[in-house]
Amino acid sequence: MKDIDWQYLRNAIITAVSLLLVSGGLVWAMEKWHSEVNDEFFAQERDFSSAKRRYDEARRNRAVYQQYLSEYRHYMDAGFIGEEQRLSWIEQLQELNEKYKLASLSYEISPQEKADLPALNVPSNITLNVSRMKLEAGLLHEGDAVSLWSELRNRSKGFYSLQECTLESTNLSRQASVQYRPYTAYVDMTCLLGWYTIKVAES
Amino acid sequence: MKHLLYFGGYRMVVLRWNAGTFTGAAEFEPNDKGYAAFERLARQEMRGPVRLLVDLIEEDFRLETAPHLIGRDRAALHKRLINRYFRLYPHTRLKIQERQKQGRRDDIVQISALTNSKLFEPWLEILERARVPLQGIYSLPVVGEQLLKPLGAEQQNALVINQQVPGSIRQSFYARGALKLTRLAPSGDNAEQQCDVIQDETQRTVRYLENQQYVDTRQKLHIYVIAPGGEHELLQQALHSDSRKEYHIVDKDRLGFDMGIKGPVPGRYVHWIFAHLLLGGKHYAPHYGTHKDRRYYYHFQARRALHAAATLGTIAAVLWSGSLAFDMYMLSVREQQMRVDAMRYTRGYEDIVRDISELNLDVNDVRDVVNLAEKLEKRYGATPEEMIEAVSRTLGNHPNIRIKNIKWVQTHDANHSFGETSREIDSRTSYMMKTGQIAYLYRKGMIEATVTDYGNNPRLAVEAVDRFIRQLRDRHEEYKVELIKTPYDIDPESRLVGRALSDNATRSERGADFAFVLSREIQL
């Protein structure tokens, strides 16, 4: 070290150090500025991604709405969605009785309960309720039973599912041939069915 | 501007070199006045490294053979060799010229030293005082190895004769491109005297070389005499080639031209040519120079390194800053674009939300409700109608069969039975059903019917039932049809009870009852 002529190197050292300081300062300042610009960029990028994501989700939702809305409205109008409409069922039965001039038509409806159909995998945001109905009728023939089921399906509020049905010939039919006479029963019908309604939470 | 210092043993000559051309020379006497003038010049002009070219009698050369070693062993051996001959001298040099072709293939090394450094020490001290970076001390005869190529003498045994200062000529013998021998001989001041000296000296030198077996008598020695063009005629008259030697008279200006010196070589002396070799651009490692001699050269290098580092650092900083600036520009452009796009997406989102907000329902709920309703309808919406129709169609061909009762059920219970044989379920299927991986729905109807008008012939009744069941099965393969009660149970293992009716029995008494089950298994 004592061999070094610092005087000789002084200017070079000062110049080098100064330049390096200035360069270092320049790089530091630019890095800092760049970091700020970068932060702003990423913040804007996040906003952009968020806006795009919301928009895409809204588009998907709209597509889903468009796909399912008419069906949903149909089920609402059919009484499948919402509150049970027991009065409507009773009115419907009375109408059918008058129309087909049945010998008898009686019903027994049990309290509404939550339906237990594991095979359906009912989603957790939906409640599927069921009211059990026992329907007994005195019919002219088996064809009336078919008509009864069809009319109930098409015109009643709600959805019903037949669990079991028995059509039994009456004593009258065993004794004589079937003749059309209103309010006469040649076949006794006993059916067990479930009236289903769907409820969904409003958001 | 570059400077080359030439020292021939007495005065110092400073040669100036600029842009490939020598632009002048200055000579300094070895006295106070000369030293002072030299120091002034050094301080004023010599900013960059200088080289000192020496052409001294007091330079001693030895040739030795040494075992070919590597690494530290070689360094130790070389140090011993130098110490053997030149222990007391600070300016020494060792160079491995070549390896022997045969035998042990030892190295042939040349060891040399400047044996009278006091001659040039005063000048070196001035350089140190003036802080002139001395790159190194160069031996003229060693530099002369580079002359062989322009002379065309690289592979020859060549004796090169040249004059740098008045009163002496240098003879340097080169074999296979390497200096083997050199000496300075006194010379006259005019051309005629020169010729005589050259003639005598070359004779002497040739004999010496032959005696020392540097050259073979069968090999011709090429002697190159570098001299001004005006002296060539004289030299050609005086110097005659023979079987042992061949003279080549070389015009110094022509040689200089061939070497790239612009313009004629000044004066009659050829130290300019050696100076051109040193300053021509190619890098030469110094032949001599102690650490003290080269101290300011190291300082100069350090200063250059500092400047280079600072410059590189500044350039790197500027480039780096430039790239950052460009990146920032690009980021800001992209940011602006994203801002515009984000606003567009936000507006789009608001438009859509306005459109679909009427129901006040989550879209997933809507989808789930519809899917559930459709599933319910599809799976559980069936009525006995389909089955009754199937039976009715077949009954059309069997007017003597009458339906009495129909029982229909729709169930998940695999064990439910109207009396038909149960389906056998293997353990794997049973496990999958229990764990909910698969599920089945069973739709089945049990129909009680009776055969009439069979003429009191039980066989006819049985046949009628068989025909009916067979036809029902053939027409409706989607159902499994099983007869669970026949009109007459003719199984030997069964108990049979009935009434044997006469032809007078009433119609109602004449019905043969049977029952069958239609079933379908639907996998959900």
XYZ file of C-alpha atoms in Angstrom:
727
model
C 0.000 0.000 0.000
C 2.903 2.380 0.748
C 3.963 1.842 -2.831
C 0.830 3.503 -4.109
C 0.998 7.081 -5.264
C -2.445 8.260 -4.242
C -1.803 11.648 -5.692
C -1.411 10.103 -9.094
C -4.675 8.196 -8.711
C -6.599 10.911 -6.954
C -8.393 12.425 -9.929
C -9.213 9.037 -11.367
C -10.607 7.880 -8.038
C -12.651 11.027 -7.588
C -13.987 10.785 -11.118
C -14.757 7.100 -10.797
C -16.455 7.471 -7.448
C -18.423 10.499 -8.627
C -19.545 8.769 -11.781
C -20.458 5.641 -9.907
C -22.381 7.683 -7.343
C -24.239 9.557 -10.030
C -24.893 6.347 -11.938
C -25.970 4.603 -8.804
C -28.224 7.499 -7.945
C -29.708 7.478 -11.395
C -30.371 3.761 -11.287
C -31.800 4.003 -7.781
C -34.123 6.830 -8.757
C -35.240 5.045 -11.900
C -35.787 1.804 -10.023
C -37.884 3.618 -7.452
C -39.924 5.353 -10.084
C -40.274 2.107 -12.007
C -41.438 0.364 -8.859
C -44.141 2.985 -8.363
C -45.254 2.727 -11.946
C -45.237 -1.040 -11.609
C -47.398 -0.872 -8.495
C -49.865 1.364 -10.267
C -49.870 -0.982 -13.207
C -50.576 -4.034 -11.078
C -53.301 -2.192 -9.205
C -54.906 -1.283 -12.506
C -54.418 -4.843 -13.694
C -56.254 -6.123 -10.639
C -59.099 -3.702 -11.270
C -59.215 -4.764 -14.859
C -59.225 -8.472 -13.979
C -61.914 -7.906 -11.397
C -64.095 -5.938 -13.828
C -63.626 -8.565 -16.503
C -64.369 -11.373 -14.114
C -67.580 -9.698 -12.955
C -68.581 -9.034 -16.500
C -67.871 -12.615 -17.616
C -69.774 -13.970 -14.647
C -72.687 -11.689 -15.396
C -72.674 -12.874 -18.995
C -72.654 -16.488 -17.879
C -75.464 -15.766 -15.459
C -77.465 -14.065 -18.147
C -76.942 -17.049 -20.423
C -78.141 -19.327 -17.662
C -81.134 -17.102 -17.047
C -81.942 -17.106 -20.718
C -81.668 -20.852 -20.801
C -83.751 -21.579 -17.714
C -86.008 -18.602 -17.152
C -88.909 -19.656 -19.334
C -88.920 -23.108 -17.747
C -88.751 -21.519 -14.322
C -91.731 -19.319 -15.094
C -93.612 -22.309 -16.416
C -93.059 -24.180 -13.170
C -94.057 -21.135 -11.183
C -97.258 -20.785 -13.159
C -97.893 -24.506 -12.721
C -97.754 -24.044 -8.952
C -94.705 -26.286 -8.609
C -92.663 -23.474 -7.120
C -93.868 -21.641 -4.066
C -96.576 -22.371 -1.547
C -98.836 -25.380 -1.702
C -102.238 -24.678 -3.209
C -104.544 -27.093 -1.518
C -107.666 -25.154 -2.323
C -106.815 -25.434 -5.970
C -106.471 -29.242 -5.634
C -109.839 -29.494 -3.948
C -111.483 -27.313 -6.555
C -109.899 -29.404 -9.243
C -111.201 -32.621 -7.710
C -114.666 -31.179 -7.476
C -114.561 -30.195 -11.108
C -113.437 -33.659 -12.094
C -116.190 -35.206 -10.057
C -118.748 -33.133 -11.887
C -117.220 -33.740 -15.251
C -116.963 -37.505 -14.999
C -120.062 -37.919 -12.847
C -118.234 -40.201 -10.502
C -120.063 -42.364 -8.043
C -117.758 -41.143 -5.317
C -114.599 -39.119 -4.882
C -112.919 -38.627 -1.541
C -109.478 -37.416 -0.497
C -107.346 -37.269 2.595
C -104.358 -34.926 2.667
C -101.684 -35.298 5.347
C -99.620 -32.391 6.685
C -96.853 -31.130 4.485
C -93.408 -32.510 5.206
C -89.958 -32.366 3.711
C -89.614 -34.897 0.905
C -87.122 -37.708 1.357
C -85.814 -38.698 -2.093
C -82.038 -39.251 -1.784
C -81.768 -40.315 -5.414
C -82.652 -36.773 -6.467
C -79.698 -35.076 -4.693
C -81.744 -32.012 -3.836
C -79.388 -29.012 -3.607
C -79.075 -27.397 -0.221
C -80.483 -24.068 -1.407
C -83.798 -25.719 -2.283
C -86.504 -27.251 -0.128
C -88.654 -29.976 -1.654
C -91.901 -30.415 0.259
C -94.535 -33.084 -0.118
C -98.069 -33.535 1.067
C -99.416 -37.111 0.916
C -102.900 -37.559 -0.495
C -105.112 -40.630 -0.424
C -107.598 -40.438 -3.236
C -110.551 -42.806 -3.475
C -113.036 -42.812 -6.294
C -115.823 -44.934 -7.663
C -115.357 -45.082 -11.431
C -117.306 -46.362 -14.298
C -114.264 -48.094 -15.818
C -110.462 -48.093 -15.784
C -110.456 -45.475 -18.532
C -111.836 -42.939 -16.077
C -108.810 -43.543 -13.885
C -106.518 -42.754 -16.792
C -108.510 -39.581 -17.503
C -108.410 -38.616 -13.852
C -104.642 -38.930 -13.670
C -104.205 -36.978 -16.884
C -106.505 -34.168 -15.825
C -104.836 -33.891 -12.445
C -101.439 -33.697 -14.155
C -102.446 -31.051 -16.653
C -104.715 -28.822 -14.674
C -103.746 -28.939 -11.053
C -101.404 -26.546 -9.328
C -98.296 -28.405 -8.334
C -96.731 -31.701 -9.282
C -98.005 -35.026 -8.072
C -96.396 -38.410 -8.164
C -98.372 -41.614 -7.861
C -96.876 -44.005 -5.347
C -99.409 -46.754 -5.619
C -102.819 -47.326 -7.087
C -105.380 -50.057 -6.874
C -108.208 -50.512 -9.353
C -110.663 -53.102 -8.136
C -113.780 -54.363 -9.817
C -116.853 -53.764 -7.747
C -119.534 -56.302 -6.905
C -121.695 -54.649 -9.523
C -119.227 -55.349 -12.307
C -118.890 -58.955 -11.257
C -122.559 -59.442 -11.498
C -123.438 -57.547 -14.675
C -121.778 -56.094 -17.771
C -120.665 -52.531 -17.725
C -123.328 -50.098 -18.812
C -122.938 -46.396 -18.927
C -124.805 -44.955 -16.031
C -123.642 -41.747 -14.315
C -122.655 -41.943 -10.712
C -122.296 -45.688 -11.003
C -119.147 -47.441 -9.894
C -117.883 -50.550 -11.636
C -114.309 -49.938 -10.515
C -113.096 -48.759 -7.120
C -109.898 -46.742 -7.324
C -107.627 -46.104 -4.376
C -104.434 -44.149 -5.024
C -101.708 -42.820 -2.821
C -99.936 -39.832 -4.272
C -97.588 -37.111 -3.176
C -98.003 -33.441 -4.039
C -94.576 -31.813 -4.382
C -93.694 -28.156 -4.171
C -90.332 -26.448 -4.362
C -89.228 -23.524 -2.296
C -86.094 -21.503 -2.851
C -84.612 -18.724 -0.767
C -84.772 -15.246 -2.298
C -81.448 -13.424 -2.780
C 0.909 10.777 -29.374
C 3.148 7.908 -28.341
C 6.744 8.022 -27.290
C 9.495 5.466 -27.613
C 12.724 5.914 -25.719
C 15.793 4.566 -27.427
C 18.953 4.147 -25.414
C 22.102 2.995 -27.173
C 24.368 3.254 -24.183
C 25.060 6.963 -24.116
C 22.414 9.478 -25.065
C 18.666 9.083 -24.771
C 16.629 9.477 -27.953
C 12.916 10.161 -27.712
C 10.973 9.122 -30.829
C 7.504 10.619 -31.316
C 4.832 8.551 -32.985
C 1.454 9.795 -34.078
C -1.250 8.068 -36.144
C 1.092 5.449 -37.549
C 3.888 7.893 -38.394
C 7.011 9.017 -36.661
C 6.732 12.731 -36.250
C 10.097 13.548 -34.812
C 12.868 12.718 -32.431
C 14.740 14.468 -29.656
C 18.111 13.553 -28.277
C 19.307 14.190 -24.759
C 22.878 14.108 -23.530
C 23.664 12.401 -20.248
C 24.426 15.590 -18.353
C 22.487 17.945 -16.153
C 21.243 19.976 -19.041
C 20.180 16.904 -20.900
C 18.498 15.424 -17.864
C 16.634 18.644 -17.173
C 15.456 18.914 -20.777
C 14.406 15.281 -20.742
C 12.467 15.804 -17.539
C 10.729 18.832 -19.018
C 9.761 16.857 -22.064
C 8.614 13.955 -19.932
C 6.387 16.142 -17.800
C 4.963 18.026 -20.744
C 4.376 15.314 -23.257
C 4.565 11.807 -21.840
C 1.041 11.221 -20.547
C 0.682 7.624 -21.699
C 2.902 4.570 -21.298
C 6.367 4.684 -22.838
C 8.673 1.859 -23.826
C 12.415 1.907 -23.428
C 14.297 0.174 -26.234
C 17.885 -0.597 -25.252
C 20.697 -1.500 -27.584
C 23.600 -2.158 -25.204
C 26.871 -3.927 -25.212
C 26.080 -4.705 -21.577
C 23.407 -7.195 -22.378
C 24.485 -10.754 -21.797
C 22.788 -13.803 -23.341
C 23.139 -17.429 -22.371
C 21.571 -20.500 -23.918
C 20.836 -23.477 -21.720
C 18.937 -26.712 -21.856
C 16.630 -27.461 -18.956
C 14.287 -30.330 -18.190
C 10.793 -29.708 -19.370
C 8.782 -29.092 -16.207
C 5.534 -27.440 -15.395
C 4.108 -25.370 -12.601
C 6.055 -24.510 -9.524
C 8.852 -26.885 -10.364
C 9.517 -25.057 -13.572
C 9.412 -21.678 -11.842
C 11.921 -22.888 -9.261
C 14.219 -24.270 -11.946
C 14.110 -21.045 -13.936
C 14.894 -19.018 -10.855
C 17.918 -21.200 -10.209
C 19.109 -20.774 -13.766
C 18.804 -17.004 -13.572
C 20.571 -16.918 -10.229
C 23.336 -19.108 -11.590
C 24.338 -16.534 -14.174
C 22.839 -13.219 -13.192
C 22.164 -13.279 -9.486
C 23.425 -9.785 -8.915
C 21.523 -8.054 -11.670
C 18.005 -6.699 -11.249
C 17.122 -6.797 -14.933
C 17.014 -10.440 -16.000
C 14.958 -12.455 -18.403
C 14.395 -16.112 -19.219
C 12.572 -17.383 -22.269
C 11.897 -20.929 -23.402
C 12.741 -20.822 -27.101
C 11.957 -24.374 -28.127
C 12.154 -28.023 -27.128
C 14.735 -30.465 -28.306
C 13.504 -32.645 -31.099
C 15.004 -35.856 -29.802
C 16.198 -37.493 -26.656
C 14.662 -36.208 -23.437
C 13.113 -33.277 -25.333
C 14.423 -30.760 -22.866
C 13.658 -27.077 -23.139
C 16.142 -24.766 -24.810
C 16.034 -21.616 -22.734
C 17.622 -18.254 -23.277
C 18.680 -16.350 -20.164
C 19.705 -12.755 -20.471
C 20.390 -9.749 -18.305
C 21.258 -6.066 -18.534
C 24.521 -6.063 -16.699
C 24.987 -2.323 -16.323
C 21.743 -0.738 -15.271
C 23.616 2.302 -13.969
C 23.787 3.481 -17.565
C 20.055 4.085 -17.771
C 19.121 4.454 -14.112
C 19.324 8.259 -14.188
C 16.832 8.322 -16.998
C 14.523 5.908 -15.155
C 14.654 8.110 -12.080
C 13.560 11.074 -14.158
C 10.684 9.059 -15.499
C 9.664 8.139 -11.980
C 9.890 11.728 -10.783
C 7.781 12.852 -13.711
C 5.345 10.001 -13.036
C 5.758 8.682 -16.548
C 4.380 5.164 -16.830
C 7.202 2.994 -18.125
C 5.691 -0.051 -19.713
C 8.962 -1.965 -19.828
C 12.468 -2.249 -21.147
C 12.926 -3.963 -24.490
C 16.034 -5.531 -25.923
C 16.685 -4.493 -29.514
C 18.130 -7.805 -30.697
C 15.183 -9.674 -29.147
C 12.736 -7.308 -30.850
C 14.712 -8.078 -34.009
C 13.086 -11.552 -34.042
C 10.038 -9.767 -35.488
C 12.116 -8.526 -38.417
C 12.634 -12.018 -39.750
C 9.186 -12.228 -41.245
C 9.402 -9.074 -43.379
C 12.921 -10.171 -44.335
C 11.616 -13.615 -45.324
C 14.065 -15.282 -42.976
C 11.835 -17.018 -40.449
C 12.995 -20.550 -41.134
C 16.562 -19.705 -42.089
C 19.759 -19.394 -40.163
C 19.911 -15.641 -40.458
C 22.485 -13.114 -39.403
C 21.012 -9.637 -39.345
C 23.327 -6.680 -39.384
C 22.057 -3.223 -38.632
C 23.270 0.101 -37.284
C 21.379 2.205 -34.798
C 23.989 4.646 -33.566
C 27.237 5.952 -34.999
C 30.290 3.872 -34.322
C 28.824 0.439 -33.849
C 26.931 -2.218 -35.729
C 24.881 -4.963 -34.277
C 25.043 -8.511 -35.480
C 22.247 -10.827 -34.352
C 22.084 -14.483 -35.259
C 18.666 -16.104 -35.453
C 17.926 -19.785 -35.931
C 14.370 -21.010 -36.519
C 13.038 -17.551 -35.648
C 14.760 -17.235 -32.243
C 17.757 -15.120 -31.204
C 20.761 -17.262 -30.428
C 23.605 -14.830 -30.433
C 24.144 -11.090 -30.689
C 26.983 -8.695 -30.365
C 27.837 -5.101 -30.955
C 30.955 -4.409 -32.918
C 32.691 -1.083 -33.386
C 32.185 0.463 -36.758
C 33.445 3.288 -38.848
C 31.673 6.541 -39.477
C 31.417 6.400 -43.255
C 30.051 3.912 -45.701
C 33.441 2.591 -46.896
C 34.550 1.919 -43.362
C 31.238 0.287 -42.721
C 31.744 -2.122 -45.608
C 35.131 -3.191 -44.354
C 33.831 -3.700 -40.847
C 30.874 -5.684 -42.054
C 33.047 -7.877 -44.223
C 35.501 -8.628 -41.403
C 32.919 -9.021 -38.732
C 30.750 -11.335 -40.723
C 33.715 -13.574 -41.507
C 34.543 -13.703 -37.875
C 31.008 -14.314 -36.851
C 30.497 -17.064 -39.415
C 33.609 -18.872 -38.204
C 32.450 -18.492 -34.643
C 29.015 -19.826 -35.441
C 30.510 -22.801 -37.208
C 32.931 -23.475 -34.386
C 30.136 -23.272 -31.854
C 28.060 -25.464 -34.098
C 25.297 -22.986 -34.349
C 25.399 -23.573 -38.062
C 26.278 -26.609 -40.113
C 28.885 -26.207 -42.818
C 26.432 -27.783 -45.175
C 23.884 -25.099 -44.405
C 24.115 -21.694 -45.923
C 24.005 -18.721 -43.614
C 21.854 -15.862 -44.860
C 23.258 -12.498 -43.938
C 20.903 -9.538 -44.053
C 22.518 -6.122 -44.071
C 19.998 -3.363 -43.498
C 21.409 -0.148 -44.874
C 20.352 3.028 -46.619
C 19.759 2.630 -50.337
C 22.629 4.926 -51.208
C 25.143 2.500 -49.702
C 23.911 -0.618 -51.433
C 26.222 -0.443 -54.423
C 29.206 -0.158 -52.212
C 28.045 -3.004 -50.046
C 27.311 -5.232 -53.011
C 30.815 -4.662 -54.327
C 32.355 -5.390 -50.951
C 30.273 -8.305 -49.795
C 30.375 -11.485 -51.841
C 28.261 -14.525 -51.277
C 29.765 -17.967 -51.450
C 28.836 -21.527 -50.674
C 28.713 -20.880 -46.936
C 27.009 -17.550 -46.835
C 24.664 -15.466 -48.875
C 24.393 -11.718 -48.487
C 21.089 -9.883 -48.768
C 21.410 -6.125 -48.912
C 18.164 -4.696 -47.610
C 17.073 -1.147 -48.253
C 15.979 0.280 -44.958
C 13.314 2.430 -46.579
C 12.032 -0.471 -48.599
C 11.944 -2.568 -45.470
C 10.170 0.220 -43.633
C 7.656 0.528 -46.427
C 7.012 -3.212 -46.389
C 6.467 -2.985 -42.660
C 3.969 -0.172 -43.058
C 6.057 2.840 -42.085
C 4.657 5.859 -43.832
C 7.388 7.787 -45.506
C 11.131 7.085 -45.552
C 12.957 5.980 -42.413
C 14.666 9.121 -41.120
C 18.444 9.230 -41.163
C 20.757 6.366 -41.957
C 20.136 4.473 -38.762
C 17.472 1.832 -38.353
C 16.370 2.148 -34.742
C 13.192 3.652 -36.225
C 12.374 0.272 -37.684
C 12.669 -1.384 -34.296
C 10.651 1.438 -32.785
C 7.961 0.840 -35.396
C 7.933 -2.823 -34.433
C 7.299 -1.885 -30.826
C 4.770 0.854 -31.462
C 3.093 -0.646 -34.511
C 0.123 -1.912 -32.577
C 1.030 -5.425 -31.643
C 1.433 -5.971 -27.929
C 4.855 -7.047 -26.687
C 5.510 -8.214 -23.176
C 8.462 -6.331 -21.705
C 11.782 -8.071 -21.714
C 13.041 -6.359 -18.600
C 11.670 -4.129 -15.906
C 11.581 -4.354 -12.175
C 8.511 -3.571 -10.162
C 10.045 -0.257 -9.264
C 10.710 0.561 -12.918
C 7.117 -0.192 -13.842
C 5.479 1.275 -10.796
C 3.849 4.134 -12.608
C 2.799 1.857 -15.396
C 0.815 -0.117 -12.849
C -0.595 3.157 -11.573
C -1.495 4.093 -15.119
C -3.235 0.753 -15.577
C -5.071 1.243 -12.316
C -6.175 4.692 -13.440
C -7.350 3.297 -16.753
C -9.186 0.532 -14.942
C -10.882 3.116 -12.743
C -11.869 5.142 -15.774
C -13.033 2.013 -17.562
C -15.016 0.852 -14.553
C -16.575 4.277 -14.151
C -17.352 4.477 -17.850
C -18.754 0.982 -17.967
C -20.716 1.625 -14.836
C -22.107 4.841 -16.262
C -22.968 3.178 -19.561
C -24.583 0.287 -17.742
C -26.506 2.718 -15.559
C -27.654 4.718 -18.555
C -28.660 1.595 -20.453
C -30.397 0.174 -17.435
C -32.181 3.436 -16.783
C -33.115 3.600 -20.434
C -34.606 0.148 -20.342
C -36.501 1.031 -17.173
C -37.783 4.186 -18.809
C -38.916 2.224 -21.838
C -40.566 -0.348 -19.620
C -42.358 2.393 -17.726
C -43.575 3.856 -20.950
C -44.923 0.492 -22.071
C -46.523 -0.095 -18.683
C -48.246 3.252 -18.813
C -49.556 2.543 -22.305
C -50.898 -0.828 -21.200
C -52.284 0.664 -18.027
C -54.184 3.237 -19.991
C -55.602 0.554 -22.247
C -56.609 -1.574 -19.294
C -58.308 1.403 -17.705
C -60.406 1.887 -20.817
C -61.191 -1.822 -21.033
C -62.091 -2.000 -17.346
C -64.569 0.837 -17.785
C -66.061 -0.952 -20.740
C -66.454 -4.171 -18.754
C -67.972 -2.296 -15.838
C -70.551 -0.667 -18.091
C -71.305 -4.042 -19.661
C -71.709 -5.610 -16.266
C -74.099 -2.898 -15.120
C -76.178 -3.330 -18.260
C -76.483 -7.048 -17.718
C -77.314 -6.703 -14.041
C -80.080 -4.285 -14.934
C -81.460 -6.868 -17.350
C -81.532 -9.807 -14.979
C -82.262 -8.252 -11.635
C -86.070 -8.511 -11.960
C -86.371 -11.973 -10.469
C -84.341 -11.167 -7.435
C -83.084 -14.716 -7.498
C -79.662 -16.217 -7.697
C -79.059 -17.689 -11.159
C -77.875 -20.934 -9.584
C -81.196 -21.267 -7.742
C -83.089 -20.819 -10.983
C -81.006 -23.458 -12.681
C -81.229 -25.865 -9.750
C -85.001 -25.502 -9.414
C -85.589 -26.182 -13.094
C -83.224 -29.159 -13.091
C -84.891 -30.588 -10.002
C -88.376 -30.136 -11.370
C -87.421 -31.788 -14.635
C -85.839 -34.682 -12.786
C -88.924 -35.128 -10.604
C -91.219 -35.115 -13.599
C -89.066 -37.518 -15.546
C -88.534 -39.997 -12.744
C -91.710 -39.871 -10.741
C -94.289 -38.589 -13.168
C -95.343 -42.002 -14.416
C -98.859 -43.373 -13.932
C -100.224 -46.893 -14.492
C -101.590 -45.715 -17.834
C -98.699 -47.064 -19.859
C -98.904 -50.471 -18.276
C -102.692 -50.614 -18.551
C -102.427 -49.733 -22.194
C -99.888 -52.480 -22.767
C -102.149 -55.047 -21.170
C -105.233 -53.700 -22.954
C -103.654 -53.992 -26.363
C -102.819 -57.616 -25.758
C -106.220 -58.289 -24.243
C -107.728 -57.279 -27.562
C -106.688 -60.689 -28.912
C -107.981 -62.524 -25.898
C -111.662 -61.684 -25.456
C -112.106 -64.510 -22.987
C -109.797 -62.888 -20.486
C -111.173 -60.248 -18.195
C -109.273 -57.959 -15.800
C -110.560 -57.980 -12.278
C -108.087 -55.922 -10.249
C -104.990 -53.874 -10.882
C -102.461 -52.933 -8.262
C -99.671 -50.599 -9.327
C -96.762 -49.306 -7.367
C -93.712 -47.128 -7.924
C -90.968 -47.729 -5.361
C -87.243 -47.673 -4.651
C -87.593 -50.791 -2.511
C -85.766 -53.620 -4.281
C -87.372 -56.137 -1.921
C -90.940 -55.184 -2.767
C -92.815 -58.115 -4.222
C -96.320 -58.882 -5.369
C -95.343 -62.509 -5.273
C -93.020 -62.461 -8.262
C -89.471 -63.706 -7.923
C -87.148 -61.059 -6.620
C -84.219 -59.913 -8.628
C -80.977 -61.232 -7.333
C -78.619 -58.449 -6.400
C -74.930 -59.152 -6.109
C -72.999 -57.812 -3.182
C -71.244 -55.116 -5.183
C -74.492 -53.727 -6.522
C -75.985 -53.950 -3.066
C -73.097 -51.962 -1.629
C -73.365 -49.322 -4.348
C -77.084 -49.005 -3.699
C -76.526 -48.626 0.029
C -73.896 -45.954 -0.461
C -76.025 -44.065 -2.939
C -73.728 -44.582 -5.876
C -76.543 -46.108 -7.879
C -80.306 -46.126 -7.403
C -83.156 -48.025 -8.988
C -86.836 -47.219 -9.364
C -89.238 -50.100 -9.717
C -92.563 -49.709 -11.472
C -94.687 -52.741 -11.261
C -98.276 -53.750 -11.537
C -99.996 -56.849 -10.299
C -103.082 -57.737 -12.395
C -105.685 -60.236 -11.300
C -107.672 -61.556 -14.199
C -109.944 -64.406 -15.039
C -110.458 -66.669 -18.030
C -114.006 -67.170 -19.125
C -115.671 -69.327 -21.748
C -113.226 -72.147 -21.632
C -115.981 -74.786 -21.809
C -115.287 -76.161 -18.391
C -112.046 -77.496 -19.784
C -109.234 -76.604 -17.413
C -106.710 -77.375 -20.086
C -108.225 -74.698 -22.317
C -108.053 -72.199 -19.502
C -104.404 -72.932 -18.861
C -103.633 -72.734 -22.545
C -105.501 -69.443 -22.849
C -103.498 -67.958 -20.034
C -100.255 -69.257 -21.469
C -101.053 -67.757 -24.841
C -101.932 -64.444 -23.298
C -98.812 -64.264 -21.180
C -96.614 -65.298 -24.091
C -98.121 -62.655 -26.320
C -97.803 -60.032 -23.653
C -94.122 -60.869 -23.234
C -93.468 -60.882 -26.978
C -95.131 -57.547 -27.545
C -93.717 -55.774 -24.534
C -90.165 -56.752 -23.938
C -89.683 -53.627 -21.818
C -91.571 -55.378 -19.069
C -90.674 -58.429 -17.153
C -93.905 -60.483 -17.145
C -94.311 -63.156 -14.585
C -97.340 -65.364 -13.944
C -97.764 -65.609 -10.210
C -101.053 -67.469 -10.092
C -102.318 -69.883 -12.700
C -105.927 -70.973 -13.141
C -104.965 -74.482 -12.046
C -101.782 -74.927 -10.146
C -100.562 -78.163 -11.576
C -97.206 -78.034 -9.812
C -96.832 -81.369 -7.978
C -95.529 -79.549 -4.971
C -98.516 -77.257 -4.661
C -101.842 -77.718 -2.968
C -104.686 -77.620 -5.447
C -108.210 -76.692 -4.394
C -111.144 -76.159 -6.735
C -114.641 -77.049 -7.685
C -115.435 -79.409 -10.413
C -118.127 -77.551 -12.293
C -120.717 -79.024 -14.548
C -121.864 -77.513 -17.781
C -124.772 -76.009 -15.954
C -122.642 -73.813 -13.762
C -123.353 -70.088 -14.059
C -121.140 -67.847 -15.917
C -119.769 -66.264 -12.801
C -119.000 -69.621 -11.362
C -117.057 -70.571 -14.498
C -114.105 -68.005 -14.259
C -110.546 -69.426 -13.965
C -108.600 -66.824 -12.031
C -104.965 -66.061 -12.586
C -102.612 -63.252 -11.712
C -99.487 -61.863 -13.288
C -96.992 -59.127 -12.567
C -95.472 -56.655 -15.025
C -92.389 -54.943 -13.720
C -89.742 -52.523 -14.925
C -86.502 -51.653 -13.307
C -85.181 -48.192 -14.086
C -81.657 -47.245 -13.098
C -81.464 -43.606 -12.024
